[in-house]
PDB file of C-alpha atoms in Angstrom:
ATOM      1  CA  MET A   1       0.264   0.279  -0.076  1.00  0.00           C
ATOM      2  CA  PRO A   2       1.468   3.748  -1.102  1.00  0.00           C
ATOM      3  CA  ARG A   3       2.705   5.851   1.899  1.00  0.00           C
ATOM      4  CA  ILE A   4       1.709   9.475   1.929  1.00  0.00           C
ATOM      5  CA  ILE A   5       3.508  11.513   4.462  1.00  0.00           C
ATOM      6  CA  LEU A   6       2.036  15.500   4.998  1.00  0.00           C
ATOM      7  CA  GLU A   7       2.703  18.253   7.062  1.00  0.00           C
ATOM      8  CA  VAL A   8      -0.011  19.750   9.130  1.00  0.00           C
ATOM      9  CA  SER A   9      -0.747  22.152  11.651  1.00  0.00           C
ATOM     10  CA  GLU A  10      -0.550  20.977  15.353  1.00  0.00           C
ATOM     11  CA  GLU A  11      -4.388  21.525  15.718  1.00  0.00           C
ATOM     12  CA  LEU A  12      -5.251  19.276  12.765  1.00  0.00           C
ATOM     13  CA  SER A  13      -2.667  16.628  13.934  1.00  0.00           C
ATOM     14  CA  GLN A  14      -4.746  16.281  16.830  1.00  0.00           C
ATOM     15  CA  GLN A  15      -7.882  16.311  14.872  1.00  0.00           C
ATOM     16  CA  LEU A  16      -6.256  13.252  13.160  1.00  0.00           C
ATOM     17  CA  ALA A  17      -5.127  11.341  16.091  1.00  0.00           C
ATOM     18  CA  GLN A  18      -8.391  11.193  17.279  1.00  0.00           C
ATOM     19  CA  VAL A  19     -10.067   9.662  13.576  1.00  0.00           C
ATOM     20  CA  GLY A  20      -7.283   6.886  13.902  1.00  0.00           C
ATOM     21  CA  ASP A  21      -7.776   3.908  12.044  1.00  0.00           C
ATOM     22  CA  ARG A  22     -10.932   5.932   9.850  1.00  0.00           C
ATOM     23  CA  LEU A  23      -8.518   8.445   8.600  1.00  0.00           C
ATOM     24  CA  PRO A  24      -8.202   6.641   4.777  1.00  0.00           C
ATOM     25  CA  GLU A  25     -12.368   5.796   5.007  1.00  0.00           C
ATOM     26  CA  LEU A  26     -12.474   9.499   6.021  1.00  0.00           C
ATOM     27  CA  LEU A  27     -10.171  10.964   3.354  1.00  0.00           C
ATOM     28  CA  ALA A  28     -11.837   8.490   0.568  1.00  0.00           C
ATOM     29  CA  LEU A  29     -15.398   9.872   1.348  1.00  0.00           C
ATOM     30  CA  SER A  30     -13.776  13.213   1.195  1.00  0.00           C
ATOM     31  CA  LEU A  31     -12.866  13.292  -2.149  1.00  0.00           C
ATOM     32  CA  GLN A  32     -16.375  11.669  -3.520  1.00  0.00           C
ATOM     33  CA  GLN A  33     -17.906  14.904  -4.500  1.00  0.00           C
ATOM     34  CA  PRO A  34     -21.559  14.742  -5.782  1.00  0.00           C
ATOM     35  CA  ALA A  35     -21.729  14.944  -9.408  1.00  0.00           C
ATOM     36  CA  VAL A  36     -23.736  17.969  -9.839  1.00  0.00           C
ATOM     37  CA  PRO A  37     -23.729  20.871  -7.188  1.00  0.00           C
ATOM     38  CA  ALA A  38     -25.928  20.073  -3.831  1.00  0.00           C
ATOM     39  CA  GLN A  39     -28.103  23.209  -4.341  1.00  0.00           C
ATOM     40  CA  VAL A  40     -29.884  21.557  -7.748  1.00  0.00           C
ATOM     41  CA  TYR A  41     -31.007  18.563  -5.802  1.00  0.00           C
ATOM     42  CA  ARG A  42     -31.800  20.943  -2.978  1.00  0.00           C
ATOM     43  CA  TYR A  43     -33.809  23.076  -5.738  1.00  0.00           C
ATOM     44  CA  ILE A  44     -35.523  19.569  -6.554  1.00  0.00           C
ATOM     45  CA  LEU A  45     -36.295  18.580  -3.671  1.00  0.00           C
ATOM     46  CA  ASP A  46     -37.374  22.033  -1.918  1.00  0.00           C
ATOM     47  CA  PHE A  47     -40.233  21.878  -4.769  1.00  0.00           C
ATOM     48  CA  LEU A  48     -40.856  18.491  -4.426  1.00  0.00           C
ATOM     49  CA  ALA A  49     -42.009  19.304  -0.790  1.00  0.00           C
ATOM     50  CA  SER A  50     -44.085  22.827  -1.067  1.00  0.00           C
ATOM     51  CA  ASN A  51     -46.890  20.112  -2.565  1.00  0.00           C
ATOM     52  CA  PRO A  52     -46.820  21.958  -5.486  1.00  0.00           C
ATOM     53  CA  THR A  53     -49.847  21.607  -7.751  1.00  0.00           C
ATOM     54  CA  PRO A  54     -50.229  19.500 -10.934  1.00  0.00           C
ATOM     55  CA  GLU A  55     -49.951  22.517 -13.018  1.00  0.00           C
ATOM     56  CA  GLN A  56     -46.674  23.663 -11.174  1.00  0.00           C
ATOM     57  CA  ILE A  57     -45.596  20.157 -11.788  1.00  0.00           C
ATOM     58  CA  ALA A  58     -46.276  20.528 -15.789  1.00  0.00           C
ATOM     59  CA  GLU A  59     -44.989  24.429 -15.504  1.00  0.00           C
ATOM     60  CA  PHE A  60     -41.763  22.917 -13.746  1.00  0.00           C
ATOM     61  CA  LYS A  61     -37.935  23.532 -14.916  1.00  0.00           C
ATOM     62  CA  PRO A  62     -34.451  24.261 -13.823  1.00  0.00           C
ATOM     63  CA  THR A  63     -32.822  27.658 -13.145  1.00  0.00           C
ATOM     64  CA  PRO A  64     -31.619  29.425 -15.334  1.00  0.00           C
ATOM     65  CA  GLU A  65     -27.997  28.758 -13.645  1.00  0.00           C
ATOM     66  CA  MET A  66     -28.748  25.091 -14.176  1.00  0.00           C
ATOM     67  CA  GLN A  67     -29.697  25.955 -17.933  1.00  0.00           C
ATOM     68  CA  GLU A  68     -26.758  27.493 -18.618  1.00  0.00           C
ATOM     69  CA  ARG A  69     -24.433  24.978 -17.152  1.00  0.00           C
ATOM     70  CA  LEU A  70     -26.354  21.474 -19.290  1.00  0.00           C
ATOM     71  CA  ARG A  71     -25.996  24.413 -22.324  1.00  0.00           C
ATOM     72  CA  THR A  72     -22.433  24.019 -21.545  1.00  0.00           C
ATOM     73  CA  LEU A  73     -21.677  20.334 -21.139  1.00  0.00           C
ATOM     74  CA  LEU A  74     -23.858  19.934 -23.867  1.00  0.00           C
ATOM     75  CA  THR A  75     -22.119  21.625 -26.032  1.00  0.00           C
ATOM     76  CA  ARG A  76     -18.621  20.139 -24.637  1.00  0.00           C
ATOM     77  CA  SER A  77     -20.107  16.771 -25.350  1.00  0.00           C
ATOM     78  CA  ASN A  78     -20.496  17.403 -28.825  1.00  0.00           C
ATOM     79  CA  THR A  79     -16.890  18.504 -29.856  1.00  0.00           C
ATOM     80  CA  GLY A  80     -15.737  16.295 -27.939  1.00  0.00           C
ATOM     81  CA  GLU A  81     -14.032  17.835 -24.959  1.00  0.00           C
ATOM     82  CA  LEU A  82     -15.764  16.690 -22.025  1.00  0.00           C
ATOM     83  CA  THR A  83     -13.660  15.633 -18.713  1.00  0.00           C
ATOM     84  CA  PRO A  84     -14.969  12.314 -16.681  1.00  0.00           C
ATOM     85  CA  THR A  85     -15.707  14.948 -14.112  1.00  0.00           C
ATOM     86  CA  GLU A  86     -17.948  17.072 -16.482  1.00  0.00           C
ATOM     87  CA  LEU A  87     -19.472  13.563 -18.182  1.00  0.00           C
ATOM     88  CA  LYS A  88     -20.623  12.019 -14.819  1.00  0.00           C
ATOM     89  CA  GLU A  89     -22.694  15.589 -13.905  1.00  0.00           C
ATOM     90  CA  LEU A  90     -23.773  15.483 -17.685  1.00  0.00           C
ATOM     91  CA  ASP A  91     -24.928  12.016 -15.992  1.00  0.00           C
ATOM     92  CA  GLU A  92     -26.784  13.202 -13.139  1.00  0.00           C
ATOM     93  CA  TYR A  93     -28.427  15.803 -15.104  1.00  0.00           C
ATOM     94  CA  GLU A  94     -30.105  13.128 -17.575  1.00  0.00           C
ATOM     95  CA  ARG A  95     -31.010  10.826 -14.554  1.00  0.00           C
ATOM     96  CA  ILE A  96     -32.681  13.998 -12.642  1.00  0.00           C
ATOM     97  CA  GLU A  97     -34.260  14.887 -15.796  1.00  0.00           C
ATOM     98  CA  HIS A  98     -36.150  11.536 -16.467  1.00  0.00           C
ATOM     99  CA  LEU A  99     -36.972  11.478 -12.725  1.00  0.00           C
ATOM    100  CA  VAL A 100     -38.949  14.887 -13.659  1.00  0.00           C
ATOM    101  CA  VAL A 101     -40.229  13.912 -16.843  1.00  0.00           C
ATOM    102  CA  MET A 102     -41.418  10.259 -14.994  1.00  0.00           C
ATOM    103  CA  ILE A 103     -43.161  12.723 -12.405  1.00  0.00           C
ATOM    104  CA  LYS A 104     -44.693  15.591 -14.403  1.00  0.00           C
ATOM    105  CA  ALA A 105     -46.354  12.489 -16.738  1.00  0.00           C
ATOM    106  CA  GLY A 106     -47.613  11.171 -13.696  1.00  0.00           C
ATOM    107  CA  ASN A 107     -46.088   8.072 -13.059  1.00  0.00           C
ATOM    108  CA  LEU A 108     -44.649   9.104  -9.570  1.00  0.00           C
ATOM    109  CA  SER A 109     -48.261  10.195  -8.597  1.00  0.00           C
ATOM    110  CA  TYR A 110     -47.887   9.312  -5.089  1.00  0.00           C
ATOM    111  CA  LEU A 111     -45.644  12.953  -5.123  1.00  0.00           C
ATOM    112  CA  THR A 112     -48.576  14.276  -6.385  1.00  0.00           C
ATOM    113  CA  SER A 113     -51.481  13.018  -4.478  1.00  0.00           C
TER     114      SER A 113
END
């Protein structure tokens, strides 16, 4: 197993000592980032938690910032310039879009009743 040596402050050293054997696990978790920013999920969850009417569901759409980011990712995808991280982000936006389409189509009626 590779070994990594880091210089850290005394305060951080004390905190790391308290973590003990869990340090590799915590480092691995800290490197895992959501594919899309957390505010995207929050926006959708807040909307669903607001008990929207069928009309509001039909009108639901991404924020202008989300739309712009998606346009950027699609453009980069079309030109073959997506990084692996951006590809994961685009895939996640596609999953989110599929979920929203299912909700709008009424396939997840338990969310709208």
